[in-house]
């Protein structure tokens, strides 16, 4: 497969070394992201262990339809992102733009569904500190603190991802500067956002739903 | 350069597998499996993670060093969970 960009920055020996360095840098950043989300996941594990009944009651109040729909949307956006990277490696700019725009559309779709879900949560009185339903078990509020913190932090990452993908799409459109490496690294970030959701989905929506 | 990369066919197959796993994990959640529910849900999540990391994120096609970097975050995260739970899971009294 021909490499899209034969040029490389002067501090590197060759394009291969630059590609390796760029990829490693992004994976290093993603490792810090794992630990960033890790604190919340740890809190979830500890409190689910301590208050399993209240957490099961909390799980039963999350909206399984919206959660599942959004999982499908994000998984599909990962495919379109991977296809954009594939097109970049084959140096097909129009194809890159098409797949990037489709990924952006799916990312926006995720946020729209999230908006409907948050609205339903508000109507169902699940907003901690604002209108939380007092008939739920006391520690269900802890579950919903984690629900809002984890899905909120994830949504912030989706919004940042939209910004990153938007900038990359603009660069490709202008043909000023969009080497395959840039698109690949943006792709790594986007797949990470998908990965976080792959774990949030069972933890917040599925486990102990019927116990 | 990175001459080995997944084909379009493989990418689409991985996506199809991810969606199948999504519907499997959704279906399993409708059953009351007791303590096995969490095992099933997390096993499926890990399989989905591996598909995304190895194929979509190209780790299968990358150098060993990339592989180490990709594993590092999960490795330290596992230590954090394991050491913390070694406390909470072994407390004999009511600490809550």
Coordinates of C-alpha atoms in Angstrom, one line a residue:
Chain A
X1 CA 0.0 0.0 0.0
X2 CA 1.5 3.4 -1.0
X3 CA 2.0 5.8 1.9
X4 CA 0.0 9.0 1.5
X5 CA 2.7 11.3 2.7
X6 CA 6.3 10.7 1.8
X7 CA 7.4 13.9 3.6
X8 CA 8.3 13.9 7.3
X9 CA 9.4 16.4 9.9
X10 CA 13.2 17.0 10.1
X11 CA 13.7 15.6 13.6
X12 CA 12.8 12.1 12.3
X13 CA 15.0 9.6 10.4
X14 CA 12.1 8.6 8.1
X15 CA 8.4 8.6 7.7
X16 CA 8.1 5.2 9.5
X17 CA 9.8 6.6 12.6
X18 CA 7.5 9.6 12.6
X19 CA 4.5 7.4 12.3
X20 CA 5.7 5.3 15.2
X21 CA 6.3 8.4 17.4
X22 CA 3.0 10.0 16.6
X23 CA 1.1 6.8 17.4
X24 CA 3.0 6.2 20.6
X25 CA 2.3 9.8 21.7
X26 CA -1.4 9.3 21.3
X27 CA -1.4 6.0 23.1
X28 CA 0.4 7.6 26.0
X29 CA -2.3 10.3 26.2
X30 CA -5.0 7.6 26.0
X31 CA -3.3 5.8 29.0
X32 CA -3.7 9.0 31.0
X33 CA -7.3 9.1 29.9
X34 CA -7.8 5.5 31.1
X35 CA -6.7 6.6 34.6
X36 CA -8.8 9.8 34.3
X37 CA -11.9 7.8 33.8
X38 CA -10.4 5.1 36.1
X39 CA -11.2 7.1 39.3
X40 CA -14.9 7.1 38.5
X41 CA -14.9 3.4 37.5
X42 CA -13.1 2.6 40.8
X43 CA -15.7 4.6 42.8
X44 CA -18.4 2.7 40.9
X45 CA -17.0 -0.7 41.7
X46 CA -16.5 0.1 45.4
X47 CA -20.0 1.6 45.8
X48 CA -21.8 -1.1 43.8
X49 CA -20.1 -3.6 46.1
X50 CA -21.2 -1.7 49.2
X51 CA -24.8 -0.7 48.1
X52 CA -25.7 -3.4 45.6
X53 CA -29.5 -3.3 46.3
X54 CA -29.7 0.5 45.9
X55 CA -27.5 0.3 42.7
X56 CA -29.8 -2.3 41.2
X57 CA -32.8 -0.1 41.9
X58 CA -30.9 2.8 40.2
X59 CA -30.0 0.7 37.2
X60 CA -33.7 -0.1 36.7
X61 CA -34.4 3.6 36.3
X62 CA -32.0 4.3 33.4
X63 CA -33.4 4.2 29.9
X64 CA -32.3 1.0 28.2
X65 CA -33.7 2.0 24.8
X66 CA -31.7 5.3 24.6
X67 CA -28.6 3.6 26.0
X68 CA -28.7 0.8 23.5
X69 CA -29.5 3.1 20.6
X70 CA -26.5 5.3 21.6
X71 CA -24.2 2.3 21.8
X72 CA -25.2 1.2 18.3
X73 CA -24.6 4.8 17.1
X74 CA -21.1 5.0 18.6
X75 CA -20.1 1.5 17.4
X76 CA -21.1 2.6 13.9
X77 CA -19.2 5.9 14.2
X78 CA -16.1 3.8 15.0
X79 CA -16.6 1.9 11.7
X80 CA -16.9 5.2 9.7
X81 CA -13.9 6.6 11.5
X82 CA -11.9 3.4 10.7
X83 CA -13.0 3.8 7.0
X84 CA -11.8 7.4 7.0
X85 CA -8.3 6.2 8.3
X86 CA -8.4 3.5 5.6
X87 CA -9.1 6.1 2.9
X88 CA -6.3 8.3 4.3
X89 CA -3.8 5.5 4.0
X90 CA -4.8 5.1 0.4
X91 CA -4.8 8.9 -0.1
X92 CA -8.3 9.4 -1.3
X93 CA -9.3 12.9 0.0
X94 CA -12.9 12.9 -1.2
X95 CA -13.5 9.5 0.5
X96 CA -11.8 10.8 3.7
X97 CA -14.1 13.8 3.8
X98 CA -17.1 11.7 3.2
X99 CA -16.3 9.3 6.1
X100 CA -15.3 12.0 8.4
X101 CA -18.5 13.9 7.8
X102 CA -20.5 10.7 8.4
X103 CA -18.6 10.2 11.7
X104 CA -19.4 13.8 12.7
X105 CA -23.1 13.3 11.9
X106 CA -23.2 10.1 14.1
X107 CA -21.4 11.9 16.9
X108 CA -24.0 14.7 16.8
X109 CA -26.7 12.1 16.6
X110 CA -25.3 10.6 19.8
X111 CA -25.6 14.0 21.6
X112 CA -29.1 14.5 20.3
X113 CA -30.2 11.1 21.7
X114 CA -28.3 11.9 24.9
X115 CA -30.3 15.2 25.1
X116 CA -33.6 13.3 24.9
X117 CA -32.4 10.8 27.5
X118 CA -31.3 13.6 29.9
X119 CA -34.7 15.2 29.4
X120 CA -36.5 12.0 30.3
X121 CA -34.3 11.6 33.3
X122 CA -35.3 15.1 34.4
X123 CA -39.0 14.3 34.0
X124 CA -38.5 11.0 35.9
X125 CA -37.0 13.0 38.7
X126 CA -33.5 11.5 38.6
X127 CA -31.4 14.7 38.7
X128 CA -29.4 14.7 41.9
X129 CA -29.6 17.8 44.0
X130 CA -32.4 19.2 41.9
X131 CA -35.5 17.0 41.9
X132 CA -34.3 13.5 42.9
X133 CA -37.2 11.1 43.6
X134 CA -37.2 10.6 47.5
X135 CA -39.0 7.3 47.2
X136 CA -35.9 5.7 45.7
X137 CA -33.4 4.0 48.1
X138 CA -31.0 6.5 49.8
X139 CA -27.9 5.2 48.0
X140 CA -29.6 5.2 44.6
X141 CA -28.7 8.9 44.6
X142 CA -25.0 7.8 44.8
X143 CA -25.6 5.6 41.7
X144 CA -27.1 8.6 39.9
X145 CA -24.2 10.8 40.9
X146 CA -22.0 8.3 39.2
X147 CA -24.4 8.1 36.2
X148 CA -24.3 11.9 35.7
X149 CA -20.6 12.3 36.3
X150 CA -19.6 9.4 34.0
X151 CA -22.0 10.0 31.1
X152 CA -21.3 13.8 31.5
X153 CA -17.6 13.4 31.3
X154 CA -18.0 11.0 28.4
X155 CA -20.3 13.6 26.6
X156 CA -17.6 16.2 27.1
X157 CA -15.2 13.8 25.3
X158 CA -17.7 13.4 22.5
X159 CA -17.9 17.2 22.1
X160 CA -14.1 17.5 22.1
X161 CA -14.1 14.6 19.5
X162 CA -16.5 16.6 17.3
X163 CA -14.2 19.6 17.5
X164 CA -11.1 17.4 16.6
X165 CA -12.9 15.6 13.7
X166 CA -14.3 18.9 12.4
X167 CA -10.9 20.5 12.3
X168 CA -9.4 17.5 10.5
X169 CA -12.3 17.5 8.0
X170 CA -11.7 21.2 7.3
X171 CA -7.9 20.6 6.8
X172 CA -8.6 17.8 4.3
X173 CA -11.1 20.0 2.5
X174 CA -8.6 22.8 2.1
X175 CA -5.9 20.3 1.2
X176 CA -3.5 22.5 3.1
X177 CA -2.3 19.9 5.5
X178 CA -3.8 16.6 6.5
X179 CA -1.4 13.7 6.4
X180 CA -2.6 10.2 7.1
X181 CA -0.9 10.4 10.5
X182 CA -3.2 13.2 11.7
X183 CA -6.3 11.4 10.7
X184 CA -5.1 8.1 12.3
X185 CA -4.4 9.9 15.6
X186 CA -7.8 11.6 15.6
X187 CA -9.2 8.2 14.9
X188 CA -7.4 6.7 17.9
X189 CA -9.1 9.4 20.1
X190 CA -12.5 8.7 18.6
X191 CA -12.2 5.0 19.1
X192 CA -11.3 5.6 22.8
X193 CA -14.5 7.6 23.3
X194 CA -16.3 4.5 21.9
X195 CA -14.4 2.2 24.2
X196 CA -15.4 4.2 27.3
X197 CA -19.0 3.9 26.3
X198 CA -18.6 0.1 25.7
X199 CA -18.0 -0.2 29.4
X200 CA -20.5 2.5 30.6
X201 CA -23.3 0.8 28.8
X202 CA -23.3 -2.5 30.8
X203 CA -22.4 -0.8 34.1
X204 CA -25.1 1.8 34.0
X205 CA -27.9 0.2 32.0
X206 CA -27.6 -3.6 32.1
X207 CA -26.2 -5.1 35.3
X208 CA -28.8 -6.2 37.9
X209 CA -31.6 -4.7 36.0
X210 CA -33.9 -7.5 36.9
X211 CA -32.6 -8.5 40.3
Chain B
X1 CA 5.7 2.6 6.7
X2 CA 2.7 0.9 8.1
X3 CA 2.1 -1.3 5.2
X4 CA -0.2 -3.8 6.9
X5 CA -3.6 -2.5 7.8
X6 CA -7.1 -4.0 8.0
X7 CA -9.1 -4.3 4.8
X8 CA -12.5 -2.7 4.3
X9 CA -14.1 -6.2 4.5
X10 CA -12.5 -6.9 7.9
X11 CA -13.6 -3.5 9.2
X12 CA -17.2 -4.1 8.2
X13 CA -17.1 -7.6 9.7
X14 CA -15.8 -6.3 13.0
X15 CA -18.6 -3.7 13.0
X16 CA -21.2 -6.4 12.4
X17 CA -19.7 -8.5 15.2
X18 CA -19.8 -5.5 17.6
X19 CA -23.5 -5.0 16.8
X20 CA -24.3 -8.7 17.3
X21 CA -22.5 -8.6 20.6
X22 CA -24.5 -5.4 21.5
X23 CA -27.8 -7.3 20.9
X24 CA -26.5 -10.4 22.8
X25 CA -25.6 -8.4 25.8
X26 CA -28.9 -6.5 25.7
X27 CA -30.8 -9.9 25.5
X28 CA -28.7 -11.4 28.3
X29 CA -29.6 -8.4 30.5
X30 CA -33.3 -9.2 30.1
X31 CA -32.7 -12.6 31.8
X32 CA -32.2 -12.8 35.5
X33 CA -28.9 -14.6 35.8
X34 CA -28.2 -13.5 39.4
X35 CA -24.5 -13.0 40.0
X36 CA -23.6 -14.4 36.5
X37 CA -25.3 -11.4 34.9
X38 CA -22.4 -9.1 35.7
X39 CA -19.9 -11.8 34.5
X40 CA -21.7 -12.1 31.1
X41 CA -22.0 -8.3 30.6
X42 CA -18.4 -7.6 31.4
X43 CA -17.1 -10.5 29.4
X44 CA -19.0 -9.2 26.3
X45 CA -17.7 -5.7 27.0
X46 CA -14.1 -7.0 27.1
X47 CA -14.5 -8.9 23.8
X48 CA -15.9 -5.7 22.2
X49 CA -13.0 -3.7 23.6
X50 CA -10.5 -6.2 22.1
X51 CA -12.2 -6.0 18.7
X52 CA -12.0 -2.2 18.7
X53 CA -8.4 -2.0 20.1
X54 CA -6.9 -4.8 17.9
X55 CA -8.6 -4.0 14.5
X56 CA -10.1 -0.5 14.5
X57 CA -7.1 1.0 16.5
X58 CA -4.6 -1.1 14.5
X59 CA -2.8 -2.5 17.6
X60 CA -2.7 -6.0 15.9
X61 CA -0.7 -4.4 13.0
X62 CA 1.5 -2.2 15.2
X63 CA 4.9 -2.5 16.8
X64 CA 5.5 -4.3 20.2
X65 CA 6.2 -0.9 21.7
X66 CA 2.8 0.4 20.7
X67 CA 1.3 -2.8 22.2
X68 CA 3.0 -2.0 25.5
X69 CA 1.8 1.6 25.5
X70 CA -1.7 0.4 24.7
X71 CA -1.7 -2.1 27.6
X72 CA -0.1 0.2 30.1
X73 CA -3.2 2.2 31.0
X74 CA -5.3 -0.9 31.6
X75 CA -2.5 -2.6 33.5
X76 CA -2.2 0.3 36.1
X77 CA -6.0 0.6 36.2
X78 CA -6.2 -3.2 37.1
X79 CA -3.7 -2.7 39.9
X80 CA -5.8 0.2 41.2
X81 CA -9.0 -1.9 41.2
X82 CA -7.3 -5.0 42.6
X83 CA -5.5 -3.4 45.5
X84 CA -8.6 -1.3 46.5
X85 CA -10.9 -4.2 46.4
X86 CA -8.4 -6.4 48.3
X87 CA -9.4 -4.1 51.2
X88 CA -13.2 -3.8 50.7
X89 CA -13.7 -7.5 49.8
X90 CA -11.9 -8.7 53.0
X91 CA -13.4 -6.5 55.6
X92 CA -15.1 -8.6 58.3
X93 CA -17.1 -6.0 60.1
X94 CA -19.8 -3.5 58.9
X95 CA -17.7 -0.5 57.8
X96 CA -20.5 1.1 55.9

